[in-house]
Coordinates of N, CA and C in Angstrom, one line a residue:
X750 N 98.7 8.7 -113.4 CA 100.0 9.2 -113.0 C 100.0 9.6 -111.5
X751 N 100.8 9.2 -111.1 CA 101.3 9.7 -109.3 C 101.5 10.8 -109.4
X752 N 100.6 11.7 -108.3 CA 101.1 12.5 -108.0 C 102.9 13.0 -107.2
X753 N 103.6 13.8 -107.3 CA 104.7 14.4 -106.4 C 104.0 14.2 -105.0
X754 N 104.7 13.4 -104.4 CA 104.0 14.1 -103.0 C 104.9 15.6 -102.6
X755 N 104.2 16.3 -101.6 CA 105.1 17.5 -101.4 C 106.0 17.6 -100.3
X756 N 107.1 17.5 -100.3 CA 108.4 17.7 -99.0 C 108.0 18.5 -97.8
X757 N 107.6 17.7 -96.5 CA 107.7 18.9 -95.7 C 108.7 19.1 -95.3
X758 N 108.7 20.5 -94.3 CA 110.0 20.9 -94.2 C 110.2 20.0 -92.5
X759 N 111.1 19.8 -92.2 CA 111.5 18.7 -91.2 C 112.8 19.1 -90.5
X760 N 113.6 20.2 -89.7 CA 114.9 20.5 -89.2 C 114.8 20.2 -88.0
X761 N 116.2 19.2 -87.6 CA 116.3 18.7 -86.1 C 116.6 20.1 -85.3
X762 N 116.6 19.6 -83.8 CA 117.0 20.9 -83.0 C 118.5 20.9 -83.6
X763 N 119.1 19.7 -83.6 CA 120.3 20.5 -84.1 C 120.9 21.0 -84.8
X764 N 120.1 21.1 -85.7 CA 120.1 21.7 -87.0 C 119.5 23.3 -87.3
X765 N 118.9 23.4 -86.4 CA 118.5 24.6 -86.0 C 119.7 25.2 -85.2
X766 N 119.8 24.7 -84.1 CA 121.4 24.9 -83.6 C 122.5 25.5 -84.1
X767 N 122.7 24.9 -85.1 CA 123.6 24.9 -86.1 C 123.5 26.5 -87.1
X768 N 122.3 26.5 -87.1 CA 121.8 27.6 -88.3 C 121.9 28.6 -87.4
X769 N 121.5 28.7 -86.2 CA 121.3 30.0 -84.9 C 122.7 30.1 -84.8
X770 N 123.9 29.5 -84.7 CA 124.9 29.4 -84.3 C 125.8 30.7 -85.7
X771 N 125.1 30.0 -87.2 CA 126.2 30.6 -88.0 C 125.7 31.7 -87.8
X772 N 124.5 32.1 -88.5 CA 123.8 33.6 -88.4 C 124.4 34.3 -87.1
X773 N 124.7 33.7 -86.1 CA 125.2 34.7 -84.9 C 126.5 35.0 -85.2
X774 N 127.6 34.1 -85.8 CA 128.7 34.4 -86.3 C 128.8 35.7 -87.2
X775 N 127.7 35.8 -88.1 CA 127.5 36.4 -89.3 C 127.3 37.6 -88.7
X776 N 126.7 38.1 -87.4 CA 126.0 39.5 -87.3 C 127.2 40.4 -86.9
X777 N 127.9 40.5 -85.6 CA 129.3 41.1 -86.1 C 129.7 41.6 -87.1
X778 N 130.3 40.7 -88.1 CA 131.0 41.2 -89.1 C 130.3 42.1 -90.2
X779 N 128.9 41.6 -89.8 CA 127.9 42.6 -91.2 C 127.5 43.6 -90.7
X780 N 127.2 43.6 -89.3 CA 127.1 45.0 -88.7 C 128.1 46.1 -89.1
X781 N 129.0 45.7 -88.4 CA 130.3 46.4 -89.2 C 130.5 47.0 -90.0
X782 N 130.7 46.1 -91.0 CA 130.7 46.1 -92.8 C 129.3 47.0 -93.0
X783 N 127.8 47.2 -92.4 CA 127.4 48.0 -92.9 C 127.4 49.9 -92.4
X784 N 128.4 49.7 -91.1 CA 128.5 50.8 -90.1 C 129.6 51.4 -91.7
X785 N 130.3 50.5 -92.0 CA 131.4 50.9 -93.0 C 130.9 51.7 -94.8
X786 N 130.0 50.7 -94.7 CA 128.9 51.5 -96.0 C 128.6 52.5 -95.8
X787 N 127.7 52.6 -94.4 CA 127.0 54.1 -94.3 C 128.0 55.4 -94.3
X788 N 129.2 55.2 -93.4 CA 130.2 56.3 -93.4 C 130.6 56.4 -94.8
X789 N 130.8 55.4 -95.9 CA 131.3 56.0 -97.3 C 129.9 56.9 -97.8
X790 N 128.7 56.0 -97.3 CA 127.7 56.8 -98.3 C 127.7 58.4 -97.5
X791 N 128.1 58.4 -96.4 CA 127.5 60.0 -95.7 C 128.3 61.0 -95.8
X792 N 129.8 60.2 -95.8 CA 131.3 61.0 -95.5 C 131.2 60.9 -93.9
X793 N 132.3 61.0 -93.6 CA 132.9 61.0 -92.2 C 134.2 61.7 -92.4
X794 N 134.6 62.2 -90.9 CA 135.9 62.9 -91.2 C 137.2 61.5 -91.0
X795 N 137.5 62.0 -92.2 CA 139.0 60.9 -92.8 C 140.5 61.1 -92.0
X796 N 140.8 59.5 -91.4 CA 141.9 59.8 -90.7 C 142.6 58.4 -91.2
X797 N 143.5 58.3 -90.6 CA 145.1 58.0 -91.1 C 144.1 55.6 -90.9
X798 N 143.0 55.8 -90.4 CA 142.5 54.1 -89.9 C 141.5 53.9 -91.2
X799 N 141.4 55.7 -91.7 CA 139.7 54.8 -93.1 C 140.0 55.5 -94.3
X800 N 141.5 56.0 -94.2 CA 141.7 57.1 -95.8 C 142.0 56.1 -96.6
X801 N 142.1 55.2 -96.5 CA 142.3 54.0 -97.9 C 141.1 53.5 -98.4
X802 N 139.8 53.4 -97.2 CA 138.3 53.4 -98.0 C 138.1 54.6 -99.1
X803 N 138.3 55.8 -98.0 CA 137.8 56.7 -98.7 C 138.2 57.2 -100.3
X804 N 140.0 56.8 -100.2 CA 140.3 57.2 -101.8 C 140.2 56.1 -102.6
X805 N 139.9 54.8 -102.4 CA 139.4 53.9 -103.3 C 138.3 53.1 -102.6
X806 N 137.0 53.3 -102.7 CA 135.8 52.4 -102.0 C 135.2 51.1 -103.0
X807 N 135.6 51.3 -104.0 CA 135.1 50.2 -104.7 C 135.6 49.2 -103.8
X808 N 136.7 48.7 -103.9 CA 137.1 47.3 -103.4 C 136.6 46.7 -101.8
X809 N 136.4 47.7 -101.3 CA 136.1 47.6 -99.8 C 134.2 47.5 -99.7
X810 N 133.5 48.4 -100.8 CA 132.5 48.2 -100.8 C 131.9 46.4 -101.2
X811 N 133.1 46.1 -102.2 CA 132.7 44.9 -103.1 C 132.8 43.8 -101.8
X812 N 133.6 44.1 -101.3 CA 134.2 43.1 -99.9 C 132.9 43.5 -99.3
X813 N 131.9 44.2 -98.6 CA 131.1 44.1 -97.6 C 129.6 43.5 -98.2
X814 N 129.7 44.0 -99.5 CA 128.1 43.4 -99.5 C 128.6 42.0 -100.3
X815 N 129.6 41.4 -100.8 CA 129.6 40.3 -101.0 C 129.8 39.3 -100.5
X816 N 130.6 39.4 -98.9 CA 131.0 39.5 -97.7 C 129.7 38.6 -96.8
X817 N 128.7 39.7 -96.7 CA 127.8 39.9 -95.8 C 126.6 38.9 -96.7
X818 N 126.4 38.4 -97.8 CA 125.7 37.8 -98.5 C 125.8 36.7 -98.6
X819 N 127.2 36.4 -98.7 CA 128.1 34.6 -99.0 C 127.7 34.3 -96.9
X820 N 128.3 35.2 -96.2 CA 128.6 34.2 -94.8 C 126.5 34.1 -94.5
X821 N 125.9 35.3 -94.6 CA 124.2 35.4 -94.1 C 123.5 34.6 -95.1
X822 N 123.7 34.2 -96.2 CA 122.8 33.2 -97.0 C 123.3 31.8 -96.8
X823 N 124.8 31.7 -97.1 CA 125.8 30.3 -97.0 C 125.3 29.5 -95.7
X824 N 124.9 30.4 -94.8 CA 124.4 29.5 -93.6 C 123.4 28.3 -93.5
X825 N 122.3 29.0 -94.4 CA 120.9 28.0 -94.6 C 121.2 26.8 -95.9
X826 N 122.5 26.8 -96.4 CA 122.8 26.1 -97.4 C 123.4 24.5 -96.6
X827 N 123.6 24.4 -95.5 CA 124.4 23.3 -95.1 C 123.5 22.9 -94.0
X828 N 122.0 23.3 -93.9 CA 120.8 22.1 -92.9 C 120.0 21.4 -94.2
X829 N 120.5 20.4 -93.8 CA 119.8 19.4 -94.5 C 118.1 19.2 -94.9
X830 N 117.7 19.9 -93.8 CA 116.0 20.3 -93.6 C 115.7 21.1 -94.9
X831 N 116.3 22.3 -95.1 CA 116.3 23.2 -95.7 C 116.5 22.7 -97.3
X832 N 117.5 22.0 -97.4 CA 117.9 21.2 -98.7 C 116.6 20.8 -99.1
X833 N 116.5 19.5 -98.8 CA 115.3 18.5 -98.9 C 114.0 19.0 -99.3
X834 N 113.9 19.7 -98.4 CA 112.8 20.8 -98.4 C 112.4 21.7 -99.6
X835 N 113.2 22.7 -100.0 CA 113.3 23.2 -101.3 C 114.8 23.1 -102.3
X836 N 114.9 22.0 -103.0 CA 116.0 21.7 -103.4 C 116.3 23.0 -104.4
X837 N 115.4 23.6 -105.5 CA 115.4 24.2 -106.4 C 116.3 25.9 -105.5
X838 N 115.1 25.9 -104.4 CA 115.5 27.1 -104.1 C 118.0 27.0 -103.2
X839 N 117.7 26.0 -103.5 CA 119.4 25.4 -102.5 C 120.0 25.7 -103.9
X840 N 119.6 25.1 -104.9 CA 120.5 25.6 -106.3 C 120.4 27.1 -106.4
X841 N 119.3 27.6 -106.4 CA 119.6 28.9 -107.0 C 120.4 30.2 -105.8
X842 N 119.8 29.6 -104.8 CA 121.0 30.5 -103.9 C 122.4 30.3 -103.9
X843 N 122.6 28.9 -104.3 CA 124.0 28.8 -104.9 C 124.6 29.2 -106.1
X844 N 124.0 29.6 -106.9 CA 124.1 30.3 -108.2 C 124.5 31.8 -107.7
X845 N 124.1 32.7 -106.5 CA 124.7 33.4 -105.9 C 125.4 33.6 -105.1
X846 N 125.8 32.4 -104.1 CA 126.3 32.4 -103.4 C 128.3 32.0 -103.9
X847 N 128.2 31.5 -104.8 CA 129.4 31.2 -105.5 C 130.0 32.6 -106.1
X848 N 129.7 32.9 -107.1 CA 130.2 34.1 -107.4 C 130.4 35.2 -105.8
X849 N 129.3 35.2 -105.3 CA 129.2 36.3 -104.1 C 130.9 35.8 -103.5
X850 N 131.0 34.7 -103.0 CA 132.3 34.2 -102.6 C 133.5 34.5 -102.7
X851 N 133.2 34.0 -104.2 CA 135.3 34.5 -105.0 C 134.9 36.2 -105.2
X852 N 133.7 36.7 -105.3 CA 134.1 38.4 -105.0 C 135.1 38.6 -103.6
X853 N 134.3 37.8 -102.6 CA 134.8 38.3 -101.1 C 135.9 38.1 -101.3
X854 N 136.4 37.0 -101.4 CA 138.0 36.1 -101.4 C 138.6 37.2 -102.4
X855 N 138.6 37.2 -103.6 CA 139.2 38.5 -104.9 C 139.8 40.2 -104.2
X856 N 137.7 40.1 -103.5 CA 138.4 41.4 -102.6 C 139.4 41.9 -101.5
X857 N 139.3 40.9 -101.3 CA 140.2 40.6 -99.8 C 141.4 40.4 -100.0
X858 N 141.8 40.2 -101.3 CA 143.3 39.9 -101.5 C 144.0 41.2 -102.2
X859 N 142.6 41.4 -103.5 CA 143.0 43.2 -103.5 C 143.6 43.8 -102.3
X860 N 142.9 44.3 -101.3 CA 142.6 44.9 -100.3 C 144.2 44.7 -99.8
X861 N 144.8 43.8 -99.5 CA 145.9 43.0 -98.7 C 147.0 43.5 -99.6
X862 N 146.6 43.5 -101.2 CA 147.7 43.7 -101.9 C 148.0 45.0 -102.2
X863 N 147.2 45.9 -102.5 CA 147.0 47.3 -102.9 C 146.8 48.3 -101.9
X864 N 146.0 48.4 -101.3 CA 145.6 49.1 -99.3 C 146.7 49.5 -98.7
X865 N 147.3 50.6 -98.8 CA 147.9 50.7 -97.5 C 147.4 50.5 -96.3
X866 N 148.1 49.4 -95.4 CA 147.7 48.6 -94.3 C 148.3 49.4 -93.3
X867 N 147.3 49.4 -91.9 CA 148.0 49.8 -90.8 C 149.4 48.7 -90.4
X868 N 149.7 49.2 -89.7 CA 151.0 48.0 -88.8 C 150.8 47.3 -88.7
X869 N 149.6 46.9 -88.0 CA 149.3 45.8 -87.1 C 148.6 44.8 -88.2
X870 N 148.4 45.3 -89.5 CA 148.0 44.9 -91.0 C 148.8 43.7 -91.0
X871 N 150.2 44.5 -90.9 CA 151.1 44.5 -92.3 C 152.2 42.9 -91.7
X872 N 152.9 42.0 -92.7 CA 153.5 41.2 -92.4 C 152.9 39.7 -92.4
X873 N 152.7 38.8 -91.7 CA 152.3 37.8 -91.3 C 151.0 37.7 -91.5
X874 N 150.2 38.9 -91.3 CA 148.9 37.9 -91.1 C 148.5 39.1 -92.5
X875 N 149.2 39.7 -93.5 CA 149.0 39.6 -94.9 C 149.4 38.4 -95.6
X876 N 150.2 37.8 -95.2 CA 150.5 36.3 -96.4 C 149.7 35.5 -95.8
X877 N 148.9 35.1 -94.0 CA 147.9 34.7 -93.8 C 146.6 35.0 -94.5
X878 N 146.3 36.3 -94.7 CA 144.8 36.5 -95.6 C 145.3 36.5 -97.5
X879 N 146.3 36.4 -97.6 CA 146.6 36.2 -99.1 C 146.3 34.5 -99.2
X880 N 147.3 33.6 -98.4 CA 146.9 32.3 -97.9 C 145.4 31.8 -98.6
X881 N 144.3 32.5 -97.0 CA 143.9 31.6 -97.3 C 142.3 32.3 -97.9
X882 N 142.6 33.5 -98.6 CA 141.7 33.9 -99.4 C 142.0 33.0 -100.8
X883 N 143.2 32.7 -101.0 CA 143.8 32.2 -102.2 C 143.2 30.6 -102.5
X884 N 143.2 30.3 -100.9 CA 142.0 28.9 -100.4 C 140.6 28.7 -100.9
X885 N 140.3 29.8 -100.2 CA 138.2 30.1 -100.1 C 138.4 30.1 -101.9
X886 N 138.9 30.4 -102.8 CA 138.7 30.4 -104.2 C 138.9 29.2 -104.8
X887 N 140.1 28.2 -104.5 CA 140.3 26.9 -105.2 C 139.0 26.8 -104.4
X888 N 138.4 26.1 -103.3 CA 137.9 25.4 -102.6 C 136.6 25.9 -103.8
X889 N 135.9 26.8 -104.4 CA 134.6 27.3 -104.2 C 134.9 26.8 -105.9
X890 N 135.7 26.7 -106.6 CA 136.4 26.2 -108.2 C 136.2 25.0 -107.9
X891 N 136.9 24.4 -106.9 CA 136.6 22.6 -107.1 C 135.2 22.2 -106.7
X892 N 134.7 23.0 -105.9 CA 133.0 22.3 -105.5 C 132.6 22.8 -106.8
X893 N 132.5 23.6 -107.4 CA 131.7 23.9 -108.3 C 132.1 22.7 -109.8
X894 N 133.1 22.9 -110.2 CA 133.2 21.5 -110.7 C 132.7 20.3 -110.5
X895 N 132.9 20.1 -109.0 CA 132.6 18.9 -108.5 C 130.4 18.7 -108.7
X896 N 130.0 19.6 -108.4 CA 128.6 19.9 -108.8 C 128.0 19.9 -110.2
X897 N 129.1 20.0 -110.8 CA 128.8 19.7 -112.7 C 128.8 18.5 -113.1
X898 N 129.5 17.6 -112.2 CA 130.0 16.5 -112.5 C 128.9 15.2 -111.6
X899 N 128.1 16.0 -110.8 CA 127.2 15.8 -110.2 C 127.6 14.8 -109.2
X900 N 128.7 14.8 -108.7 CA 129.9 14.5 -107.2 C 129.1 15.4 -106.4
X901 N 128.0 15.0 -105.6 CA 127.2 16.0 -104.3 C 128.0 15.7 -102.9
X902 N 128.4 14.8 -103.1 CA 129.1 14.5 -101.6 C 130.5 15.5 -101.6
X903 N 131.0 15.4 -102.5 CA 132.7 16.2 -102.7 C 132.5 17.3 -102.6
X904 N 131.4 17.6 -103.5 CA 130.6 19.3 -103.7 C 130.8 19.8 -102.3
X905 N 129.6 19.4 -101.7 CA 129.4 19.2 -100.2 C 130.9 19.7 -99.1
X906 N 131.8 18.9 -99.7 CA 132.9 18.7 -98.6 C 133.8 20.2 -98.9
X907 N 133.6 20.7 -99.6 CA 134.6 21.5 -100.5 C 133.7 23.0 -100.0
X908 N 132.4 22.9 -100.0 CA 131.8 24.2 -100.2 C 131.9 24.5 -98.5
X909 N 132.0 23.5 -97.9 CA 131.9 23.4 -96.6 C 133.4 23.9 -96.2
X910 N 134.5 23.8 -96.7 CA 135.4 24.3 -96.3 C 135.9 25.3 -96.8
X911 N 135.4 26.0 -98.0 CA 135.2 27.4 -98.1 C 134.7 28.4 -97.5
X912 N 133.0 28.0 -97.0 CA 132.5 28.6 -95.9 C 133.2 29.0 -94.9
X913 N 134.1 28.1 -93.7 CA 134.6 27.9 -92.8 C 135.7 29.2 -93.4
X914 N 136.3 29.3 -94.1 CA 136.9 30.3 -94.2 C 136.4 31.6 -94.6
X915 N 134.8 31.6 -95.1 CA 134.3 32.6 -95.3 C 133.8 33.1 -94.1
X916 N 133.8 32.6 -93.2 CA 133.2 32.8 -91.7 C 134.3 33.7 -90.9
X917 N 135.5 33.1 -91.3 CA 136.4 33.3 -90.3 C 136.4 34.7 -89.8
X918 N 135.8 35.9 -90.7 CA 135.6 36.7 -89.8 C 134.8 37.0 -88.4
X919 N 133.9 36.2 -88.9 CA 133.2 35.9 -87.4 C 133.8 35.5 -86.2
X920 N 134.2 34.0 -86.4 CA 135.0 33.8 -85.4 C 136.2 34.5 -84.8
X921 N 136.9 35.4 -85.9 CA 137.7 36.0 -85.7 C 137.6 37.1 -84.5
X922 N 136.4 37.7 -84.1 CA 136.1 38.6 -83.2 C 135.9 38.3 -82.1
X923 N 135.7 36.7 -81.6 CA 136.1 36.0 -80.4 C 138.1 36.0 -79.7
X924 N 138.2 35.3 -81.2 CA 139.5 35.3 -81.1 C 140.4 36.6 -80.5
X925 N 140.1 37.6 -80.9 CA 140.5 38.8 -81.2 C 140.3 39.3 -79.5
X926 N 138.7 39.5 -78.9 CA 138.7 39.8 -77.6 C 139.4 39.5 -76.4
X927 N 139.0 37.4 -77.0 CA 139.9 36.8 -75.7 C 141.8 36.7 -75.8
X928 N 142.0 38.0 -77.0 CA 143.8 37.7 -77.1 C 144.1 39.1 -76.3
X929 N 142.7 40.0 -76.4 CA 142.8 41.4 -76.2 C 142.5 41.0 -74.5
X930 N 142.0 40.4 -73.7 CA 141.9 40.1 -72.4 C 142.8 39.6 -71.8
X931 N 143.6 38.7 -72.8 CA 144.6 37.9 -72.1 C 146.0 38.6 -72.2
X932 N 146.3 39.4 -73.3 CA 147.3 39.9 -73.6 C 147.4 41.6 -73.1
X933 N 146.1 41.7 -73.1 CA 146.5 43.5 -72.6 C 146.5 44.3 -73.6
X934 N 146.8 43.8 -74.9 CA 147.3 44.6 -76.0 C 147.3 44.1 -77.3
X935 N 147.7 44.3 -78.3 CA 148.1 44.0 -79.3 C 149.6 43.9 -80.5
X936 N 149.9 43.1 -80.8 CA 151.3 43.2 -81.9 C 151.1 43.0 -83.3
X937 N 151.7 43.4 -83.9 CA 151.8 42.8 -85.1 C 151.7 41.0 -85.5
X938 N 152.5 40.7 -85.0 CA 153.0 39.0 -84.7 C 151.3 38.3 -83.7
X939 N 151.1 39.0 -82.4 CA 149.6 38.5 -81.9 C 149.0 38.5 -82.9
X940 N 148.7 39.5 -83.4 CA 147.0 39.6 -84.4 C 147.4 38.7 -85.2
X941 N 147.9 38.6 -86.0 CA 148.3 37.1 -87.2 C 147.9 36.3 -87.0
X942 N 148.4 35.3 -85.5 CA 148.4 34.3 -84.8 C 146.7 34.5 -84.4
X943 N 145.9 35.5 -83.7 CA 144.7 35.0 -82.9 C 143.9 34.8 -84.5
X944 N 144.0 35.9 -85.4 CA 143.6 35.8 -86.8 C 143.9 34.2 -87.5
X945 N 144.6 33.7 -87.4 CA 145.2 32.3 -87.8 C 143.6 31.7 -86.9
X946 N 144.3 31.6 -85.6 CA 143.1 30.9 -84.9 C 141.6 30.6 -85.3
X947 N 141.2 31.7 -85.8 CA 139.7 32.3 -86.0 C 139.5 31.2 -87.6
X948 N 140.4 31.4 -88.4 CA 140.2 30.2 -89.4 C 141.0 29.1 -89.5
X949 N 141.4 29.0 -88.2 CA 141.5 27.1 -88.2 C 140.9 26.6 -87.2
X950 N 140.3 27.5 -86.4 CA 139.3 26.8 -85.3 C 137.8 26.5 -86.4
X951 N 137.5 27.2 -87.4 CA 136.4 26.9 -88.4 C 136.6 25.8 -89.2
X952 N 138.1 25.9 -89.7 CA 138.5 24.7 -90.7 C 138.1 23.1 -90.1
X953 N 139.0 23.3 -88.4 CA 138.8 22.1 -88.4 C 137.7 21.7 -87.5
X954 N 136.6 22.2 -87.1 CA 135.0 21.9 -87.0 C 134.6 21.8 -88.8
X955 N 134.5 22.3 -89.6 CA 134.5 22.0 -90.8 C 135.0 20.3 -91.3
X956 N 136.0 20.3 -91.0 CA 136.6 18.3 -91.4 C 136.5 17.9 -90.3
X957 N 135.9 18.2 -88.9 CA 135.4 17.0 -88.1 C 133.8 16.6 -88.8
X958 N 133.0 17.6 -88.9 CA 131.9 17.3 -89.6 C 131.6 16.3 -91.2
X959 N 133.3 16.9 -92.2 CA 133.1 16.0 -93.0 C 133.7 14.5 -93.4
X960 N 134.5 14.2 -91.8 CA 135.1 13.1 -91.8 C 134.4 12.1 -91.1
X961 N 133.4 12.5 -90.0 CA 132.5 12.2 -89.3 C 131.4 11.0 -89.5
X962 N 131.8 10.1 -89.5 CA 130.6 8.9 -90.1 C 129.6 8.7 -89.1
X963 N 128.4 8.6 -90.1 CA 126.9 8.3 -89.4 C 126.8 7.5 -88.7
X964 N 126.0 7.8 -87.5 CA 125.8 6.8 -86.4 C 125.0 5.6 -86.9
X965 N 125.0 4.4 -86.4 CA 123.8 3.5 -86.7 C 122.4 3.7 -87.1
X966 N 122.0 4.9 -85.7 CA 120.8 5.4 -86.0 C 119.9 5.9 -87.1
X967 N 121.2 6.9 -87.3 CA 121.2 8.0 -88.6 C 121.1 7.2 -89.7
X968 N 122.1 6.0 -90.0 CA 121.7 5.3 -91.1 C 120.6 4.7 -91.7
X969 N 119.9 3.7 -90.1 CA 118.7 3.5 -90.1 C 117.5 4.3 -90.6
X970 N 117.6 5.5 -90.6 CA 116.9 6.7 -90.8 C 116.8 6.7 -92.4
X971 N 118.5 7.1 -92.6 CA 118.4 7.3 -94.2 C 118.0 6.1 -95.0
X972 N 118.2 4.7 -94.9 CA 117.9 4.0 -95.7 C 116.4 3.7 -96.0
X973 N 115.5 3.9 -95.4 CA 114.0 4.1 -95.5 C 113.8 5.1 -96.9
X974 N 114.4 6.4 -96.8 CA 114.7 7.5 -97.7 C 114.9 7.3 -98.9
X975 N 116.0 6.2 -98.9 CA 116.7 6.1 -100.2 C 116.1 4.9 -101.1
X976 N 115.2 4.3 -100.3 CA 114.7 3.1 -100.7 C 113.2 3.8 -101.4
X977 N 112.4 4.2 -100.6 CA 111.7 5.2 -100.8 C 111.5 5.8 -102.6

């Protein structure tokens, strides 16, 4: 009997690129989200911006560490290196990373529906995070289907555009500075709009990537692989 030979692990620079890039997305918003833990676990004095944590924390809790798990793990799930490499361990982080997901997405729409919202909350860019939390959940239902059905390419396209919206907080705090630089200020109507930005500037890097056909090279590459 043949032995298995064993996978080494193999990630281009750009693929490293790529992984340095999301994880930096990811650190913002989990920082945050954990500055927001520790004040529930310590107490803090409660004002009119965190008395909606404070009299209901469940939902805000479920949103940070499910939050901070789906965007900090979801990263290493889309380098190829990493896949190939330990396929078993790509399943089973997705076995948490799915559920961790529709928590965030679930939470987040609680939160939007039930929370009394500051101002600058309330309006437009609540039917925006009703939107497109209401997204990140179909999208993470049809990949997951699609992975039963053992469709890895669809899977792929689908988990990829949930991500992109599970990120968008990240990006969102770019958006957010350079509206706060440019504008001087803030409105109800701006934050919607730079908030919109932050997950459609993700979405559509997301479908450039999955509309994107392999170069010659790349082909040449894989067919060795598949023949293999």
């Amino acid at each position: 009997m043949k032995q298995a030979r064993k996978r080494k692990l193999s990630i281009s620079r750009g693929q490293w690129s790529l992984l340095g890039l999301l994880i930096l997305l990811c650190v913002v918003p989990v920082i945050g989200g954990s500055v927001r833990l520790i004040q529930l676990a310590i107490g803090v004095e409660i004002t009119p911006d965190n008395a909606r944590f404070f009299a209901s924390p469940v939902p805000v809790v479920v949103h940070i560490i499910s939050s901070s798990l789906y965007c900090a793990l979801g990263a290493t799930q889309f380098i190829k290196g990493l896949r190939h490499w330990k396929p078993r361990l790509h399943r089973w982080l997705g076995r948490i990373l799915l559920p961790a997901g529709i928590l965030s997405a679930l939470s987040g729409i609680w939160m939007t529906l039930f929370y009394p919202l500051p101002e600058l909350d309330r309006g437009l860019l609540s039917i925006f995070r009703l939107i497109f939390g209401g997204a990140m959940v179909v999208f993470l239902c049809v990949g997951y289907l699609d992975i039963r059905r053992r469709n890895f390419k669809a899977h792929e396209k689908w988990m990829m555009r949930a991500y992109a919206i599970g990120l968008g907080a990240g990006t969102q705090v770019f958006t957010l500075l350079l509206g706060m630089l440019i504008l001087g200020g803030m409105t109800p109507f701006s934050k919607a709009m730079l908030m919109l930005a932050g997950w459609m500037i993700n979405l559509l890097i997301a479908e450039y990537f999955i509309r994107r056909k392999p170069s010659k090279k790349r082909q040449l590459q894989i067919r060795p692989q598949i023949q293999s």
